[in-house]
Tab-separated table of C-alpha atoms in Angstrom:
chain	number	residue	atom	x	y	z
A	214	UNK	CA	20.836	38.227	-2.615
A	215	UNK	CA	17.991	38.351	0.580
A	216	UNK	CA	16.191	40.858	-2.067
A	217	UNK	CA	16.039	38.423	-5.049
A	218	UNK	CA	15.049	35.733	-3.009
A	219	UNK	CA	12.308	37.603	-1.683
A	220	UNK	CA	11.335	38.552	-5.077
A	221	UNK	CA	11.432	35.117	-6.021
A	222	UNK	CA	9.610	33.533	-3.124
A	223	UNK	CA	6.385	36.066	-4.001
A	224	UNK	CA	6.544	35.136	-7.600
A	225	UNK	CA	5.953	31.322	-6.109
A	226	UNK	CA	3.833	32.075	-4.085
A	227	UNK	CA	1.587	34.308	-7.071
A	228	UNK	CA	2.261	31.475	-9.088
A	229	UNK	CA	0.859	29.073	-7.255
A	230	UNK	CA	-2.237	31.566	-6.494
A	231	UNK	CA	-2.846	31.743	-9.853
A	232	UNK	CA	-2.959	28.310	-10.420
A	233	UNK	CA	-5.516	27.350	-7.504
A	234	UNK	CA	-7.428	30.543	-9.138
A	235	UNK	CA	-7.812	28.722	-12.575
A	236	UNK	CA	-8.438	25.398	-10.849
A	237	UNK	CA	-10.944	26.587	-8.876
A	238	UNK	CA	-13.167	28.560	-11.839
A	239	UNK	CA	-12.568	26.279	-14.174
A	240	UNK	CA	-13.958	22.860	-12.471
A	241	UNK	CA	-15.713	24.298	-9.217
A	242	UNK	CA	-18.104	26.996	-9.855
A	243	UNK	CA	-20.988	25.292	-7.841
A	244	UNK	CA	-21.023	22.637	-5.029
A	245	UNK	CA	-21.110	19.383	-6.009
A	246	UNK	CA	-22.524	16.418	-4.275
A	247	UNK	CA	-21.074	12.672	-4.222
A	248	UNK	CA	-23.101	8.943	-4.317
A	249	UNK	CA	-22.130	5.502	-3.831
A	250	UNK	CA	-22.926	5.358	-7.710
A	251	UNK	CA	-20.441	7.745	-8.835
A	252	UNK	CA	-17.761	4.754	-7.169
A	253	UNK	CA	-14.084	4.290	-8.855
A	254	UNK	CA	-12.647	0.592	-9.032
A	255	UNK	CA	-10.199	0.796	-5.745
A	256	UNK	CA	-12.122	3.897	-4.247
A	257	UNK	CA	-13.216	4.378	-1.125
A	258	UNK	CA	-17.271	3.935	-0.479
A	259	UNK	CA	-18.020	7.617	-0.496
A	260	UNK	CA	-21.113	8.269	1.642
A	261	UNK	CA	-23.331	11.221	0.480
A	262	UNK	CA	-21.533	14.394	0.814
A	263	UNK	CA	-20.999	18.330	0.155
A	264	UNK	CA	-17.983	18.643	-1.521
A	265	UNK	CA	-16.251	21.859	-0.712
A	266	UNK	CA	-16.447	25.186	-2.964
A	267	UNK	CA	-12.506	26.116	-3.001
A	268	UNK	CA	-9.664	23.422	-3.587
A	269	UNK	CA	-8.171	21.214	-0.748
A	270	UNK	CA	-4.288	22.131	-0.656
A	271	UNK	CA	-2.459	18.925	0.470
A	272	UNK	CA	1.127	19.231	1.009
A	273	UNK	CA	3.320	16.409	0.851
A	274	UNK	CA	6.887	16.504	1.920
A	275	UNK	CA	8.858	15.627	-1.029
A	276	UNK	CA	10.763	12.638	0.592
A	277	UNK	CA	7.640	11.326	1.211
A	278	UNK	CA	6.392	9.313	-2.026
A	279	UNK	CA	8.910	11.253	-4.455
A	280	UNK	CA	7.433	9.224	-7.301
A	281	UNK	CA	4.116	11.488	-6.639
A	282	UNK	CA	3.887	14.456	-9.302
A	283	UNK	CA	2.525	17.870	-7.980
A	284	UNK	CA	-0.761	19.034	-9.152
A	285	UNK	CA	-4.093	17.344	-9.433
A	286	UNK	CA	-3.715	15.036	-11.757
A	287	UNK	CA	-3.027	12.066	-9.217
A	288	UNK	CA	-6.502	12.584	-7.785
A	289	UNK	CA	-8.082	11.934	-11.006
A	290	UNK	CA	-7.057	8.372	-11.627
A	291	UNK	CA	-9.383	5.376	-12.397
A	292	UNK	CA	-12.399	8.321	-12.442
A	293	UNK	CA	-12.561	9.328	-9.229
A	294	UNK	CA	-15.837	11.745	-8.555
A	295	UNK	CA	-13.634	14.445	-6.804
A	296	UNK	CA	-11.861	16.660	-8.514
A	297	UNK	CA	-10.878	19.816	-5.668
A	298	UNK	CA	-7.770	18.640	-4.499
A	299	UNK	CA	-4.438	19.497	-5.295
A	300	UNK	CA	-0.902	18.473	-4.271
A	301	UNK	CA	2.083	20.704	-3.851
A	302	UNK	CA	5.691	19.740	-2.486
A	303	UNK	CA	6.499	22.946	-1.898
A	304	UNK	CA	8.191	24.172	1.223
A	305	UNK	CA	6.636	27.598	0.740
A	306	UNK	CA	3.248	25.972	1.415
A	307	UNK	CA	3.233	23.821	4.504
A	308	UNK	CA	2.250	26.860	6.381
A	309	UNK	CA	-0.848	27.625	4.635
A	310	UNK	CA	-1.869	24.038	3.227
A	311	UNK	CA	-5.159	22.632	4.574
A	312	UNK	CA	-3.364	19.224	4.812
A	313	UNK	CA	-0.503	17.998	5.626
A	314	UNK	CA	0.446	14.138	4.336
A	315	UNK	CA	3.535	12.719	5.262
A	316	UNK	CA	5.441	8.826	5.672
A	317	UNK	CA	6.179	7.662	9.001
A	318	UNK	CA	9.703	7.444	7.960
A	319	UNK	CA	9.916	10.873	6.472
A	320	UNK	CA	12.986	13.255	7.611
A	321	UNK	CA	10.478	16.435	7.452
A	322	UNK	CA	10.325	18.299	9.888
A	323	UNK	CA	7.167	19.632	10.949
A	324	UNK	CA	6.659	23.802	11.895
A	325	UNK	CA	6.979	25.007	14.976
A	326	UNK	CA	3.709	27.148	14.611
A	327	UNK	CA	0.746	25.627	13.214
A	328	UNK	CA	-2.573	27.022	11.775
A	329	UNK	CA	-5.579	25.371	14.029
A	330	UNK	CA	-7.329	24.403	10.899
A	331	UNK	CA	-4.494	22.358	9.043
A	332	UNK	CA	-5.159	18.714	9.308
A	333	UNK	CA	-1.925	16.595	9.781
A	334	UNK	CA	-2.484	12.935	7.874
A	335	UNK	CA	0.537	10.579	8.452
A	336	UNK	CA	1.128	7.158	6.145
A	337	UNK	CA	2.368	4.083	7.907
A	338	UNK	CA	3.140	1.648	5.713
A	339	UNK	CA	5.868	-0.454	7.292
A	340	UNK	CA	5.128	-2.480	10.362
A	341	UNK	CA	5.535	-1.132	13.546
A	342	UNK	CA	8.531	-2.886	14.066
A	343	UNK	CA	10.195	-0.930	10.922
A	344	UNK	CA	8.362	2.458	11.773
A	345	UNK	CA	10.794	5.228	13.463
A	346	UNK	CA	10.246	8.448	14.367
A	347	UNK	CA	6.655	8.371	15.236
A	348	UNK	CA	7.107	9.683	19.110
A	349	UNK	CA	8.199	12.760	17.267
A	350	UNK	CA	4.148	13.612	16.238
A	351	UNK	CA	2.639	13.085	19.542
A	352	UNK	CA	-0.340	14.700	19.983
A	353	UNK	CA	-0.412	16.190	16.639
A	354	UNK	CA	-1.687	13.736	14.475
A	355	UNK	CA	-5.109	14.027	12.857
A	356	UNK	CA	-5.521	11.087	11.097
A	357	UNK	CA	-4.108	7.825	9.856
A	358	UNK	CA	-3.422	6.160	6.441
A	359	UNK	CA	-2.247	2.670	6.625
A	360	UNK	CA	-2.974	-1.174	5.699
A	361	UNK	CA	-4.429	-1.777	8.694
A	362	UNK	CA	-7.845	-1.481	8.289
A	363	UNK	CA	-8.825	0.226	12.022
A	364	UNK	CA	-6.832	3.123	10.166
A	365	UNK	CA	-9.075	6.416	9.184
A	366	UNK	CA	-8.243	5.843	5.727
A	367	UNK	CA	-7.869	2.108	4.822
A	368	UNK	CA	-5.020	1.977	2.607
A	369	UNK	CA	-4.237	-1.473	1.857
A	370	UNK	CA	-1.332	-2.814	-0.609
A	371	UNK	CA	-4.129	-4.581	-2.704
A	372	UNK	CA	-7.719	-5.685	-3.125
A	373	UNK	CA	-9.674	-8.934	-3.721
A	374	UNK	CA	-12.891	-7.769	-5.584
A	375	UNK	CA	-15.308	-10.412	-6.445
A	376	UNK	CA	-16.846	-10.022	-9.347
A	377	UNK	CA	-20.841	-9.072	-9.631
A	378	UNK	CA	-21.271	-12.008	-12.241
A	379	UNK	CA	-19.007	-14.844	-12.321
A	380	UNK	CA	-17.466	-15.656	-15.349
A	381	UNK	CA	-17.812	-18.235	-17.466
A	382	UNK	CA	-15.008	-20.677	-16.299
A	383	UNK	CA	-12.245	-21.090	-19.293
A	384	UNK	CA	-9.663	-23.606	-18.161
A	385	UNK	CA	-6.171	-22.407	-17.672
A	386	UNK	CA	-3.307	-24.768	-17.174
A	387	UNK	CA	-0.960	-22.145	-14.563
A	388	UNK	CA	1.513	-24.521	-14.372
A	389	UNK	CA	2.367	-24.774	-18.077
A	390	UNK	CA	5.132	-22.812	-19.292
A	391	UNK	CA	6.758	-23.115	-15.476
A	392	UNK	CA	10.342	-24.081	-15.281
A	393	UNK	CA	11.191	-23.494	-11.876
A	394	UNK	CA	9.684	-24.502	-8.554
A	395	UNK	CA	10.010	-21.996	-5.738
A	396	UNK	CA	11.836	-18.256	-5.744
A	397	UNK	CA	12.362	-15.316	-3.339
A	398	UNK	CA	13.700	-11.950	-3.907
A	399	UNK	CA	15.003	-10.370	-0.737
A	400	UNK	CA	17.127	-7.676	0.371
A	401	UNK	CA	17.055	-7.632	4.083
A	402	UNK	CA	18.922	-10.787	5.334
A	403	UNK	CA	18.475	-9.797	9.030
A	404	UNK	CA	14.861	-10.246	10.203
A	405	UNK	CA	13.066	-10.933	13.868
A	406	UNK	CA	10.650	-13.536	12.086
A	407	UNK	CA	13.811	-15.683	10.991
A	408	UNK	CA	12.312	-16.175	7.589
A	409	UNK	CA	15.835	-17.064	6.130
A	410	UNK	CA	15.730	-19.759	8.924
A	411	UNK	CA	13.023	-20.681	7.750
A	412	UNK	CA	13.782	-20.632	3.594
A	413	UNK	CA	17.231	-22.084	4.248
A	414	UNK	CA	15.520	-24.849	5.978
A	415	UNK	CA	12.694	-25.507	2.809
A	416	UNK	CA	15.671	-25.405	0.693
A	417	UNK	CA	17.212	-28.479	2.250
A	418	UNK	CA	13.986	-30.586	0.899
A	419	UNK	CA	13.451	-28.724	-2.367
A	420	UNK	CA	14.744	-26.407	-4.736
A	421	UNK	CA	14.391	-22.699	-3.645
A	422	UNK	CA	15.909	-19.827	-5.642
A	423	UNK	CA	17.137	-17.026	-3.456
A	424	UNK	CA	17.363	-13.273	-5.662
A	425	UNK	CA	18.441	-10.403	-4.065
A	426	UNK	CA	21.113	-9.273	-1.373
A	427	UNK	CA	21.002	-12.292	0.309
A	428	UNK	CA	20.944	-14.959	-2.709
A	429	UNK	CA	22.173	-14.837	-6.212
A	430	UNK	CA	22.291	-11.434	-6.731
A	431	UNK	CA	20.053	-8.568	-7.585
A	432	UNK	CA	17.786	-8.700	-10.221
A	433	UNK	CA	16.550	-5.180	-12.507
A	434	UNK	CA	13.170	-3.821	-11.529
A	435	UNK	CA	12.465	-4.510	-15.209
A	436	UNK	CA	12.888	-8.376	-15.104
A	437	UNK	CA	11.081	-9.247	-11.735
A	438	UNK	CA	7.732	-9.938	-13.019
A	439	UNK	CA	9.331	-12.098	-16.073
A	440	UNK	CA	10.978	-14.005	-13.322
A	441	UNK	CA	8.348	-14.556	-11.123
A	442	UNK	CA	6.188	-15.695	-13.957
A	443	UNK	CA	8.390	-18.706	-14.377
A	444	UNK	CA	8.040	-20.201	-11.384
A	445	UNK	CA	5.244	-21.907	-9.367
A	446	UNK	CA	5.723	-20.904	-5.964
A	447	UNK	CA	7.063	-17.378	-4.970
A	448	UNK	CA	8.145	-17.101	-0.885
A	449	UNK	CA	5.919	-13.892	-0.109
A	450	UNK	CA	7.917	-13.431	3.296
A	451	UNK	CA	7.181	-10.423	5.515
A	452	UNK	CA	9.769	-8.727	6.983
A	453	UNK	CA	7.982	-9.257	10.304
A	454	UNK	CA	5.336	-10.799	11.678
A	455	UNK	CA	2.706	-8.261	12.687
A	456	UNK	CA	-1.111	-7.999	12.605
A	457	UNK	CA	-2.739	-7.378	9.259
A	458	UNK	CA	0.973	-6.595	7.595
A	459	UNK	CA	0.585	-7.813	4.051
A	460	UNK	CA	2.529	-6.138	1.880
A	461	UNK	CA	3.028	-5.977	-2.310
A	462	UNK	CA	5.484	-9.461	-1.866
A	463	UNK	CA	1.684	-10.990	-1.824
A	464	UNK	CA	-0.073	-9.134	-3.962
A	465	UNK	CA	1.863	-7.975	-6.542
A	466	UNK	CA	5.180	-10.248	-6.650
A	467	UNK	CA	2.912	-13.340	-6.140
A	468	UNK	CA	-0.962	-13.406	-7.145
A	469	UNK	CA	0.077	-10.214	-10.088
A	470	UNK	CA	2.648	-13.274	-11.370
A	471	UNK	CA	0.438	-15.808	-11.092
A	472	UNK	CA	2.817	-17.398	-8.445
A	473	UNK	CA	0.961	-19.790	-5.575
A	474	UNK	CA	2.533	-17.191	-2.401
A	475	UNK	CA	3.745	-19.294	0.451
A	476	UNK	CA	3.037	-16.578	3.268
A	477	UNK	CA	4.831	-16.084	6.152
A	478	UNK	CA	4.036	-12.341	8.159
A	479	UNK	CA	0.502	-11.584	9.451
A	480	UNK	CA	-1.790	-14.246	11.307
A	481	UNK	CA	-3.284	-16.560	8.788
A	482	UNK	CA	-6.730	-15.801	9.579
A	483	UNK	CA	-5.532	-12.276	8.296
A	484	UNK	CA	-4.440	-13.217	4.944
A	485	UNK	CA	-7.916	-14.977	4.745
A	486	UNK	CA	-10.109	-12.137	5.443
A	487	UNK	CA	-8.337	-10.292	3.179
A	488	UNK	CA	-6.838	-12.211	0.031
A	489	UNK	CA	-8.876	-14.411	-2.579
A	490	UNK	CA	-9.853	-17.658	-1.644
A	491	UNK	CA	-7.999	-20.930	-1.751
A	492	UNK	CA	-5.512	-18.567	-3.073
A	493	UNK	CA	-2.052	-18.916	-0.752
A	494	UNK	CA	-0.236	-21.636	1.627
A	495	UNK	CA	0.655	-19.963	5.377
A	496	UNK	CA	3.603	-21.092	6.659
A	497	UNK	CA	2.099	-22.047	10.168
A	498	UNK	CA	0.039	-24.907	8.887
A	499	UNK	CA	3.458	-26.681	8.110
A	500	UNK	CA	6.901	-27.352	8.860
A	501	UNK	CA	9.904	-26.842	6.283
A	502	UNK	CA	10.345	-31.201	5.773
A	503	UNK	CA	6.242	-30.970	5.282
A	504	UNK	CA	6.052	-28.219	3.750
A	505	UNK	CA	8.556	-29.297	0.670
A	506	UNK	CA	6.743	-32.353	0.783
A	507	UNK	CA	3.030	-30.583	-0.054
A	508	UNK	CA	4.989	-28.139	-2.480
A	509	UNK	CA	6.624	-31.244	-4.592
A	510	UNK	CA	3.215	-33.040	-4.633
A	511	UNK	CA	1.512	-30.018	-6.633
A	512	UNK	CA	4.498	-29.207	-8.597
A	513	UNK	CA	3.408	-33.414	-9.979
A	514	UNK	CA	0.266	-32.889	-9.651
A	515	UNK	CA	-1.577	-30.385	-11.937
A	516	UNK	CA	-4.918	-30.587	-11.439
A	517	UNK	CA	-4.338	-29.643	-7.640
A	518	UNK	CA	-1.780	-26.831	-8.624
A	519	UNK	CA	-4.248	-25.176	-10.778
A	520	UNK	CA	-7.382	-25.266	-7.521
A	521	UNK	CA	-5.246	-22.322	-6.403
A	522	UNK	CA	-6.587	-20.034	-9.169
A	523	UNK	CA	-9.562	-21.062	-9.175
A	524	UNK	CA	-10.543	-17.912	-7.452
A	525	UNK	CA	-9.941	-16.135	-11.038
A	526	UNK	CA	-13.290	-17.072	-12.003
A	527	UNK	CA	-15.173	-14.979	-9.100
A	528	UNK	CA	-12.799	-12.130	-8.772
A	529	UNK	CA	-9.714	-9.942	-9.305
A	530	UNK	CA	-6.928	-8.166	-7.664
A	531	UNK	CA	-6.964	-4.485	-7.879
A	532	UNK	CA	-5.094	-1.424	-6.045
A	533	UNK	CA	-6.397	0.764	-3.428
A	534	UNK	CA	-7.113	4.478	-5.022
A	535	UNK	CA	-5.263	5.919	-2.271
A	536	UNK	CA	-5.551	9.751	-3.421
A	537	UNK	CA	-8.966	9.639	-4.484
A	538	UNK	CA	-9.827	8.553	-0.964
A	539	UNK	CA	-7.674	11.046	0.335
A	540	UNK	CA	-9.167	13.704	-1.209
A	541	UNK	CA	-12.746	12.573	-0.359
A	542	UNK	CA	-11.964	12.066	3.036
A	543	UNK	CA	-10.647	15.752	3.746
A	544	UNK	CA	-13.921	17.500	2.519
A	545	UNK	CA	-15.705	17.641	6.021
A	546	UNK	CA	-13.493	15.023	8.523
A	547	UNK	CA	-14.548	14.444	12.012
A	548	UNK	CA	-12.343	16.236	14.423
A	549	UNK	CA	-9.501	14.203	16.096
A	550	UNK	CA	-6.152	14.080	17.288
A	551	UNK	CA	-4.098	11.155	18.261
A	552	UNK	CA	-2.212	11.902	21.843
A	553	UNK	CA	0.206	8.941	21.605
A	554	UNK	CA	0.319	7.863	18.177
A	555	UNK	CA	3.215	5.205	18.729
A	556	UNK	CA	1.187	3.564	21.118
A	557	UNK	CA	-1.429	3.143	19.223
A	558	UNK	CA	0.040	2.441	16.296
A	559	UNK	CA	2.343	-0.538	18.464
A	560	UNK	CA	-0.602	-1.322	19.771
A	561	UNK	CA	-2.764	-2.059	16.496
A	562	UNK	CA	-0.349	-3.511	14.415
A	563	UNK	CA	0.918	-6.222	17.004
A	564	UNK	CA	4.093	-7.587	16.453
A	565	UNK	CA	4.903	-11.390	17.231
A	566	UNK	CA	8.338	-12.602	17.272
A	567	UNK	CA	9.887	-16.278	16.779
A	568	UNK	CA	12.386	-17.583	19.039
């Protein structure tokens, strides 16, 4: 048994060999060099650069982003200029991979001995206040992937991206076609933000329909946007309240429904450097009784309803190209490590929470 597993670990590893040899003649004979013009929608702003002459081997632990395929195909989304990376969730590679991506939730389990060049990239995603084991990387962390945009790689859930000519404005009635007033779908029930405070509250003034674990029941992944579309007001509720944390509940569930997102999370000068203008209601500015009260007077009153799209004239909402950034960002990165990387990570995505 030891013998055919040997055997069958070297015909992996040949394997895999074989295909970084055909990737490599095939698309990088010569160095190639990168310009802002060359940009992707959702790319990073790639400064002038040598790209490097071999492929980049990026392994990614498998529990991870499992919805990831292997290869190099996800680095060549949306036209992304570079084109040496490649991904592999193999075990048999996290020795000899140039870089190493993982979640800050991920059960993976780092080697004990590591190669001096291999670059160790780690995603945080959740807020501090949901991020675990991170006292488990210290001083072994390279780099950083996250929403938060003092991250090395700015990674957030979505984009505003004003257009370069405005459109000619064609009038849209948003609230036509919209039955119902306000909805949520949620899961977790228990929260330091009290945001079902909060909702059960609203509810007492208004009508508020609760999806999920903690309402009416779960709804499939492939009726949420057909939901959504039929109301006017979607609760785009954080799970905590925490600096710059604003997650697909606004961007997708919401603005991608064309839903007015009554925010509650992040500080509200956040959501305004970041989201499209005139386009949500924060929570702060208003208590539940006045809050159902401004909510009922737009649900009668169309003309204001409708000033909260008016932002679709000067822009869209796009994603973030996270690999392509990825991969240009590996080429030639400054040297760094992060000594205490839950510190800083508590540290720049502050938490605040309510009494």
């Amino acid at each position: 048994m030891q013998r055919h597993s040997y055997i069958a670990k070297n015909y992996a590893l040949i394997g895999f060999a074989i295909f970084i040899a055909i990737l490599f003649l095939h698309r990088y004979t010569s160095i190639h060099h990168i310009s802002p013009s060359h940009q992707a929608v959702g790319a990073a702003s790639f400064k002038h650069f040598q790209m490097r002459e071999r492929p980049v081997v990026i392994y990614h632990p498998p529990d991870s982003n499992p919805g990831i395929p292997s290869g190099f195909t996800v680095f060549h989304k949306n036209g992304c200029p570079i084109r040496n990376c490649v991904l592999t969730k193999s075990e048999l590679h996290k020795h000899t991979a140039d870089v190493i991506l993982f979640g800050e939730n991920s059960e993976w389990k780092p080697p004990q001995k590591r190669s001096k060049s291999q670059v160790w990239i780690i995603r945080l995603m959740e807020s501090p206040e949901n991020t675990k084991f991170l006292r488990n990387y210290m001083a072994q962390i390279n780099y950083t992937a996250s929403y938060h945009r003092d991250s090395d790689i700015y990674l957030p859930y979505g984009l505003y991206k004003p257009f370069q000519k405005v459109k000619k404005k064609r009038f849209v009635n948003y609230a036509k076609g919209k039955s119902g007033l306000a909805v949520w779908l949620v899961s977790n029930c228990l929260t330091n933000n009290n945001r079902m405070l909060f909702a059960k509250r609203l509810s007492e003034f208004m009508q508020v329909d609760i999806y999920g674990e903690c309402g009416k029941g779960s709804v499939p992944r492939k009726d949420l946007h057909r939901l959504i579309k039929n109301y006017k007001f979607y609760l785009a509720f954080e799970n905590s309240n925490c600096r710059q944390y604003i997650s697909e509940k606004f961007w997708i569930n919401a603005l991608s429904n064309n839903a007015v997102p009554i925010v509650m999370g992040a500080p509200k000068s956040d959501y305004m450097a970041v989201a499209p203008p005139h386009s949500f209601i924060h929570v702060d500015d208003y208590e539940p009784p006045q809050l159902a009260q401004y909510l009922l007077y737009l649900d009668k009153n169309d003309t204001a309803y409708n000033e909260y799209f008016a932002w679709k004239s000067f822009g869209r909402v796009v994603s973030s190209d996270f690999y392509c950034q990825l991969c240009s960002f590996v080429q030639s990165p400054p040297r760094k490590i992060y000594n205490d990387i839950d510190t800083w990570w508590k540290n720049t995505g502050k938490c605040q929470n309510v009494p």
